[in-house]
Amino acid sequence: MHEAGTADGSVTDGPGVGDPGVGGPGVGGACTGASGTSGSVTADDVEYAVRLAVATLRRAAAASNWNAKAGSLEWDCWETVEHLADDLFSYAAQLGPQSPPSDTHVPFAWTRRRPDGPANVVFVDRAAGPAGLLQVLEACGALLTAVVRTTPPTVRSHHVFGAADPEGFAAMGVVETLVHLHDVTEGLGLGLGSTPEAGLCDRVLTRLFPDAPTDTARWPTLLWATGRAELPGRPRLTQWRWYGAPADERQR
C-alpha cells in the first residue's frame, strides 16, 4: 500500500499507492465540514474528504475527457479515481480481519488494465460512466469511514510505511483523497473550488509527515509533502514518503 513517491508524484506498486502533481489549485477560502481544527484524524475526516471529492467531481460534465492525464501523473483521470477508490477499499480491508496482518497485505489479487496503469483490486464498469465511477468512490470511502469508526485504537495492521492504527489509515485515506482530487481536477480543468479545510490538512500533516514545515499554509504544505508543489524556499520534492505508525512507534 505505498512504496515511495517519485519525481512525477507517482508511487510504485501496491494497493493504496499515492501520487502527486505539480502546482495546484488556488489557496483561497477553506471548506467546512471536517471534525475540528486540531487533534486526531477521525472517521468524520474521511467522510468529509470523500464527500468533498465526490461533490467536486460531479461538477465535471459526463462529456469531460476522463482519459486526460491527471495532473503530472502518468495515469488518466478515470484510472486515478479508480486507484483512489482502491486505496480506500484496501485501507478498510487491512483493518477488517479479527487479527489483521502484521507483515503483509490482505491477499487480494491485484491486476493492471495496462502495463503503466495502477495495480488495483477495484475497477469500475466503464459502461456506468462518470456517475458510476463516483458511486464506487463514495462506496469505498464509506467502507473506510465505517471501519475506522468501529475499530479499536489498539489495533495495528501492516502498511509498507509503518504498521498503522485506525487513525493512521484514516489519515492516509484523507491524504490520498485530497491530493488525488487535486490531480484529477487539474486534469479535467475543473479547479478545486475551495481549499480543503486547514485544520484537517494540519492534522494529517502532523500524523503522517513529521518533517513537514509547521509555519506554512497547510494545503500548499500537504501538496509539497506529497511531491506536488513548491513552497517558498523549498523546492518540489523528488522523493517523499509518510510514516503510518503512531508517533511513539515510528522507526525512522
mmCIF file of C-alpha atoms in Angstrom:
data_model
loop_
_atom_site.group_PDB
_atom_site.id
_atom_site.type_symbol
_atom_site.label_atom_id
_atom_site.label_comp_id
_atom_site.label_asym_id
_atom_site.label_seq_id
_atom_site.Cartn_x
_atom_site.Cartn_y
_atom_site.Cartn_z
ATOM 1 C CA MET A 1 0.000 0.000 0.000
ATOM 2 C CA HIS A 2 2.633 2.619 -0.797
ATOM 3 C CA GLU A 3 6.190 2.477 -1.711
ATOM 4 C CA ALA A 4 7.929 5.801 -2.274
ATOM 5 C CA GLY A 5 6.912 8.996 -4.001
ATOM 6 C CA THR A 6 8.880 9.798 -7.145
ATOM 7 C CA ALA A 7 9.665 12.877 -9.183
ATOM 8 C CA ASP A 8 6.398 12.773 -11.149
ATOM 9 C CA GLY A 9 4.470 12.290 -7.924
ATOM 10 C CA SER A 10 3.687 8.652 -8.566
ATOM 11 C CA VAL A 11 4.180 5.823 -6.131
ATOM 12 C CA THR A 12 5.199 2.312 -7.082
ATOM 13 C CA ASP A 13 3.302 -0.935 -6.717
ATOM 14 C CA GLY A 14 0.805 -1.884 -4.069
ATOM 15 C CA PRO A 15 -2.777 -1.129 -3.155
ATOM 16 C CA GLY A 16 -3.268 2.217 -1.510
ATOM 17 C CA VAL A 17 -0.477 3.809 -3.510
ATOM 18 C CA GLY A 18 -0.481 7.596 -3.631
ATOM 19 C CA ASP A 19 0.856 10.039 -6.224
ATOM 20 C CA PRO A 20 1.270 13.819 -6.756
ATOM 21 C CA GLY A 21 1.465 16.536 -9.376
ATOM 22 C CA VAL A 22 2.978 19.988 -9.665
ATOM 23 C CA GLY A 23 1.348 23.230 -8.755
ATOM 24 C CA GLY A 24 -2.183 23.150 -7.521
ATOM 25 C CA PRO A 25 -5.483 24.929 -7.340
ATOM 26 C CA GLY A 26 -5.763 28.268 -5.649
ATOM 27 C CA VAL A 27 -5.187 28.630 -1.951
ATOM 28 C CA GLY A 28 -8.382 30.523 -1.241
ATOM 29 C CA GLY A 29 -11.144 30.087 1.337
ATOM 30 C CA ALA A 30 -11.491 26.969 3.428
ATOM 31 C CA CYS A 31 -14.160 24.319 3.093
ATOM 32 C CA THR A 32 -16.051 23.422 6.232
ATOM 33 C CA GLY A 33 -17.253 20.077 7.499
ATOM 34 C CA ALA A 34 -14.159 18.332 8.838
ATOM 35 C CA SER A 35 -14.139 17.434 12.505
ATOM 36 C CA GLY A 36 -12.490 20.337 14.285
ATOM 37 C CA THR A 37 -9.151 22.021 13.797
ATOM 38 C CA SER A 38 -6.759 20.046 15.996
ATOM 39 C CA GLY A 39 -6.233 16.598 17.477
ATOM 40 C CA SER A 40 -6.728 13.190 15.942
ATOM 41 C CA VAL A 41 -7.708 12.268 12.400
ATOM 42 C CA THR A 42 -11.111 10.587 12.574
ATOM 43 C CA ALA A 43 -13.708 8.717 10.558
ATOM 44 C CA ASP A 44 -15.556 12.027 10.190
ATOM 45 C CA ASP A 45 -12.499 13.430 8.409
ATOM 46 C CA VAL A 46 -12.503 10.562 5.921
ATOM 47 C CA GLU A 47 -16.198 11.123 5.296
ATOM 48 C CA TYR A 48 -15.634 14.853 4.772
ATOM 49 C CA ALA A 49 -12.755 14.355 2.339
ATOM 50 C CA VAL A 50 -14.631 11.784 0.237
ATOM 51 C CA ARG A 51 -17.791 13.892 0.132
ATOM 52 C CA LEU A 52 -15.712 16.889 -0.954
ATOM 53 C CA ALA A 53 -14.143 14.819 -3.726
ATOM 54 C CA VAL A 54 -17.445 13.396 -4.966
ATOM 55 C CA ALA A 55 -19.205 16.772 -4.897
ATOM 56 C CA THR A 56 -16.324 18.456 -6.716
ATOM 57 C CA LEU A 57 -16.032 15.810 -9.430
ATOM 58 C CA ARG A 58 -19.776 15.780 -10.022
ATOM 59 C CA ARG A 59 -19.275 19.252 -11.494
ATOM 60 C CA ALA A 60 -17.478 17.587 -14.396
ATOM 61 C CA ALA A 61 -19.833 17.023 -17.284
ATOM 62 C CA ALA A 62 -20.272 13.455 -18.485
ATOM 63 C CA ALA A 63 -18.603 14.607 -21.686
ATOM 64 C CA SER A 64 -15.403 15.635 -19.844
ATOM 65 C CA ASN A 65 -12.226 13.972 -21.034
ATOM 66 C CA TRP A 66 -11.691 11.400 -18.298
ATOM 67 C CA ASN A 67 -8.883 9.963 -20.445
ATOM 68 C CA ALA A 68 -6.808 13.122 -19.908
ATOM 69 C CA LYS A 69 -3.706 12.757 -17.732
ATOM 70 C CA ALA A 70 -4.378 13.524 -14.079
ATOM 71 C CA GLY A 71 -2.040 16.420 -13.333
ATOM 72 C CA SER A 72 1.566 15.256 -13.538
ATOM 73 C CA LEU A 73 0.684 11.587 -13.152
ATOM 74 C CA GLU A 74 1.082 9.002 -15.887
ATOM 75 C CA TRP A 75 -2.431 7.785 -15.134
ATOM 76 C CA ASP A 76 -5.534 9.290 -16.687
ATOM 77 C CA CYS A 77 -8.317 10.851 -14.626
ATOM 78 C CA TRP A 78 -10.526 7.746 -14.707
ATOM 79 C CA GLU A 79 -7.656 5.484 -13.602
ATOM 80 C CA THR A 80 -6.722 7.888 -10.824
ATOM 81 C CA VAL A 81 -10.234 7.886 -9.348
ATOM 82 C CA GLU A 82 -10.298 4.074 -9.632
ATOM 83 C CA HIS A 83 -6.960 3.972 -7.842
ATOM 84 C CA LEU A 84 -8.287 6.271 -5.110
ATOM 85 C CA ALA A 85 -11.340 4.058 -4.600
ATOM 86 C CA ASP A 86 -8.987 1.082 -4.431
ATOM 87 C CA ASP A 87 -6.861 2.866 -1.802
ATOM 88 C CA LEU A 88 -9.861 3.452 0.432
ATOM 89 C CA PHE A 89 -11.105 -0.118 -0.029
ATOM 90 C CA SER A 90 -7.639 -1.531 0.674
ATOM 91 C CA TYR A 91 -7.156 0.504 3.853
ATOM 92 C CA ALA A 92 -10.536 -0.718 5.133
ATOM 93 C CA ALA A 93 -9.590 -4.281 4.236
ATOM 94 C CA GLN A 94 -6.306 -4.090 6.159
ATOM 95 C CA LEU A 95 -8.219 -3.266 9.340
ATOM 96 C CA GLY A 96 -11.060 -5.703 8.680
ATOM 97 C CA PRO A 97 -9.815 -9.134 9.858
ATOM 98 C CA GLN A 98 -10.194 -10.094 13.512
ATOM 99 C CA SER A 99 -6.403 -10.499 13.517
ATOM 100 C CA PRO A 100 -5.080 -8.005 10.951
ATOM 101 C CA PRO A 101 -1.845 -8.962 9.167
ATOM 102 C CA SER A 102 1.313 -7.570 10.741
ATOM 103 C CA ASP A 103 3.754 -8.170 7.891
ATOM 104 C CA THR A 104 1.851 -8.207 4.601
ATOM 105 C CA HIS A 105 -1.295 -7.111 2.803
ATOM 106 C CA VAL A 106 -4.609 -8.949 2.891
ATOM 107 C CA PRO A 107 -4.041 -11.183 -0.158
ATOM 108 C CA PHE A 108 -6.419 -9.801 -2.735
ATOM 109 C CA ALA A 109 -5.243 -10.330 -6.318
ATOM 110 C CA TRP A 110 -4.155 -7.021 -7.837
ATOM 111 C CA THR A 111 -4.176 -6.553 -11.581
ATOM 112 C CA ARG A 112 -3.384 -3.841 -14.112
ATOM 113 C CA ARG A 113 -5.570 -2.954 -17.074
ATOM 114 C CA ARG A 114 -2.499 -1.689 -18.941
ATOM 115 C CA PRO A 115 1.252 -2.002 -18.241
ATOM 116 C CA ASP A 116 1.668 1.513 -16.797
ATOM 117 C CA GLY A 117 -1.706 1.665 -15.066
ATOM 118 C CA PRO A 118 -2.344 1.311 -11.335
ATOM 119 C CA ALA A 119 -2.429 -2.128 -9.744
ATOM 120 C CA ASN A 120 -5.928 -2.400 -8.290
ATOM 121 C CA VAL A 121 -8.444 -4.788 -6.819
ATOM 122 C CA VAL A 122 -11.244 -2.312 -7.570
ATOM 123 C CA PHE A 123 -12.175 -1.472 -11.172
ATOM 124 C CA VAL A 124 -15.298 0.322 -12.365
ATOM 125 C CA ASP A 125 -17.573 -0.780 -15.186
ATOM 126 C CA ARG A 126 -16.893 1.834 -17.881
ATOM 127 C CA ALA A 127 -20.456 1.470 -19.118
ATOM 128 C CA ALA A 128 -21.609 3.081 -15.864
ATOM 129 C CA GLY A 129 -19.892 6.324 -16.875
ATOM 130 C CA PRO A 130 -18.590 9.036 -14.530
ATOM 131 C CA ALA A 131 -21.658 8.732 -12.298
ATOM 132 C CA GLY A 132 -20.829 5.074 -11.696
ATOM 133 C CA LEU A 133 -17.162 5.903 -11.113
ATOM 134 C CA LEU A 134 -18.085 8.393 -8.394
ATOM 135 C CA GLN A 135 -20.558 5.980 -6.840
ATOM 136 C CA VAL A 136 -17.769 3.413 -6.466
ATOM 137 C CA LEU A 137 -15.538 6.088 -4.919
ATOM 138 C CA GLU A 138 -18.282 7.052 -2.494
ATOM 139 C CA ALA A 139 -18.928 3.411 -1.567
ATOM 140 C CA CYS A 140 -15.254 2.689 -0.890
ATOM 141 C CA GLY A 141 -14.992 5.852 1.176
ATOM 142 C CA ALA A 142 -17.983 4.730 3.230
ATOM 143 C CA LEU A 143 -16.288 1.384 3.881
ATOM 144 C CA LEU A 144 -13.158 3.039 5.263
ATOM 145 C CA THR A 145 -15.226 5.505 7.289
ATOM 146 C CA ALA A 146 -17.208 2.684 8.898
ATOM 147 C CA VAL A 147 -14.173 0.515 9.623
ATOM 148 C CA VAL A 148 -12.180 3.381 11.161
ATOM 149 C CA ARG A 149 -15.197 4.324 13.284
ATOM 150 C CA THR A 150 -15.643 0.804 14.683
ATOM 151 C CA THR A 151 -12.066 -0.486 15.027
ATOM 152 C CA PRO A 152 -10.410 -0.176 18.469
ATOM 153 C CA PRO A 153 -7.467 2.260 18.542
ATOM 154 C CA THR A 154 -5.183 -0.506 19.830
ATOM 155 C CA VAL A 155 -5.417 -2.408 16.521
ATOM 156 C CA ARG A 156 -2.398 -2.333 14.200
ATOM 157 C CA SER A 157 -2.176 -3.563 10.611
ATOM 158 C CA HIS A 158 0.572 -3.756 8.039
ATOM 159 C CA HIS A 159 1.456 -0.869 5.786
ATOM 160 C CA VAL A 160 4.765 -0.570 3.965
ATOM 161 C CA PHE A 161 5.257 2.860 5.565
ATOM 162 C CA GLY A 162 4.747 1.526 9.090
ATOM 163 C CA ALA A 163 2.199 -0.620 10.917
ATOM 164 C CA ALA A 164 -0.754 1.707 11.332
ATOM 165 C CA ASP A 165 -3.650 2.122 13.728
ATOM 166 C CA PRO A 166 -7.154 3.180 12.611
ATOM 167 C CA GLU A 167 -6.196 6.847 12.868
ATOM 168 C CA GLY A 168 -3.193 6.219 10.635
ATOM 169 C CA PHE A 169 -5.311 4.568 7.964
ATOM 170 C CA ALA A 170 -7.846 7.399 8.265
ATOM 171 C CA ALA A 171 -5.073 9.945 7.730
ATOM 172 C CA MET A 172 -3.755 8.007 4.723
ATOM 173 C CA GLY A 173 -7.257 7.902 3.252
ATOM 174 C CA VAL A 174 -7.669 11.644 3.693
ATOM 175 C CA VAL A 175 -4.301 12.415 2.079
ATOM 176 C CA GLU A 176 -4.971 10.094 -0.850
ATOM 177 C CA THR A 177 -8.398 11.648 -1.373
ATOM 178 C CA LEU A 178 -7.326 15.280 -1.221
ATOM 179 C CA VAL A 179 -4.185 15.016 -3.324
ATOM 180 C CA HIS A 180 -5.771 12.801 -5.977
ATOM 181 C CA LEU A 181 -8.689 15.213 -6.114
ATOM 182 C CA HIS A 182 -6.085 17.870 -6.865
ATOM 183 C CA ASP A 183 -4.632 15.678 -9.633
ATOM 184 C CA VAL A 184 -7.971 14.905 -11.246
ATOM 185 C CA THR A 185 -9.383 18.429 -11.115
ATOM 186 C CA GLU A 186 -6.182 19.636 -12.747
ATOM 187 C CA GLY A 187 -6.532 17.005 -15.469
ATOM 188 C CA LEU A 188 -10.206 17.795 -16.078
ATOM 189 C CA GLY A 189 -9.600 21.547 -15.997
ATOM 190 C CA LEU A 190 -12.128 21.899 -13.172
ATOM 191 C CA GLY A 191 -10.388 23.840 -10.476
ATOM 192 C CA LEU A 192 -10.798 22.659 -6.914
ATOM 193 C CA GLY A 193 -13.242 25.367 -5.916
ATOM 194 C CA SER A 194 -12.413 25.790 -2.230
ATOM 195 C CA THR A 195 -9.211 24.879 -0.442
ATOM 196 C CA PRO A 196 -9.508 21.826 1.833
ATOM 197 C CA GLU A 197 -10.024 22.777 5.456
ATOM 198 C CA ALA A 198 -6.749 23.950 7.006
ATOM 199 C CA GLY A 199 -7.287 22.164 10.313
ATOM 200 C CA LEU A 200 -7.738 18.842 8.542
ATOM 201 C CA CYS A 201 -4.623 19.386 6.453
ATOM 202 C CA ASP A 202 -2.722 20.223 9.640
ATOM 203 C CA ARG A 203 -3.922 17.063 11.395
ATOM 204 C CA VAL A 204 -2.850 14.752 8.578
ATOM 205 C CA LEU A 205 0.482 16.539 8.206
ATOM 206 C CA THR A 206 1.114 16.132 11.933
ATOM 207 C CA ARG A 207 0.082 12.464 11.843
ATOM 208 C CA LEU A 208 1.951 11.346 8.732
ATOM 209 C CA PHE A 209 4.644 13.899 7.828
ATOM 210 C CA PRO A 210 6.713 14.734 10.913
ATOM 211 C CA ASP A 211 9.342 16.567 8.838
ATOM 212 C CA ALA A 212 6.896 18.934 7.129
ATOM 213 C CA PRO A 213 7.260 22.631 7.977
ATOM 214 C CA THR A 214 4.779 23.953 10.523
ATOM 215 C CA ASP A 215 4.962 27.656 9.660
ATOM 216 C CA THR A 216 3.487 27.474 6.154
ATOM 217 C CA ALA A 217 -0.082 27.397 4.813
ATOM 218 C CA ARG A 218 -1.464 23.919 5.362
ATOM 219 C CA TRP A 219 -2.917 22.943 1.964
ATOM 220 C CA PRO A 220 0.154 24.034 -0.038
ATOM 221 C CA THR A 221 2.287 22.223 2.545
ATOM 222 C CA LEU A 222 0.348 18.993 2.025
ATOM 223 C CA LEU A 223 0.898 19.341 -1.724
ATOM 224 C CA TRP A 224 4.603 19.958 -1.056
ATOM 225 C CA ALA A 225 4.878 16.942 1.285
ATOM 226 C CA THR A 226 3.462 14.681 -1.428
ATOM 227 C CA GLY A 227 5.723 15.980 -4.187
ATOM 228 C CA ARG A 228 3.128 18.121 -5.954
ATOM 229 C CA ALA A 229 4.216 21.690 -5.311
ATOM 230 C CA GLU A 230 6.972 24.017 -4.195
ATOM 231 C CA LEU A 231 6.942 26.140 -1.044
ATOM 232 C CA PRO A 232 8.840 29.395 -0.601
ATOM 233 C CA GLY A 233 12.473 28.405 -0.177
ATOM 234 C CA ARG A 234 11.604 24.716 -0.516
ATOM 235 C CA PRO A 235 11.765 23.079 -3.963
ATOM 236 C CA ARG A 236 9.323 20.420 -5.026
ATOM 237 C CA LEU A 237 10.265 17.048 -3.560
ATOM 238 C CA THR A 238 11.507 14.394 -5.973
ATOM 239 C CA GLN A 239 11.228 11.612 -3.372
ATOM 240 C CA TRP A 240 8.772 11.507 -0.487
ATOM 241 C CA ARG A 241 7.088 9.182 1.958
ATOM 242 C CA TRP A 242 4.893 9.279 5.029
ATOM 243 C CA TYR A 243 5.022 7.488 8.393
ATOM 244 C CA GLY A 244 1.911 5.417 9.065
ATOM 245 C CA ALA A 245 2.763 4.198 12.556
ATOM 246 C CA PRO A 246 1.790 6.216 15.634
ATOM 247 C CA ALA A 247 4.464 8.745 16.623
ATOM 248 C CA ASP A 248 5.807 6.686 19.544
ATOM 249 C CA GLU A 249 6.091 3.565 17.365
ATOM 250 C CA ARG A 250 7.822 5.026 14.318
ATOM 251 C CA GLN A 251 11.038 3.551 13.003
ATOM 252 C CA ARG A 252 12.993 6.321 11.260
#
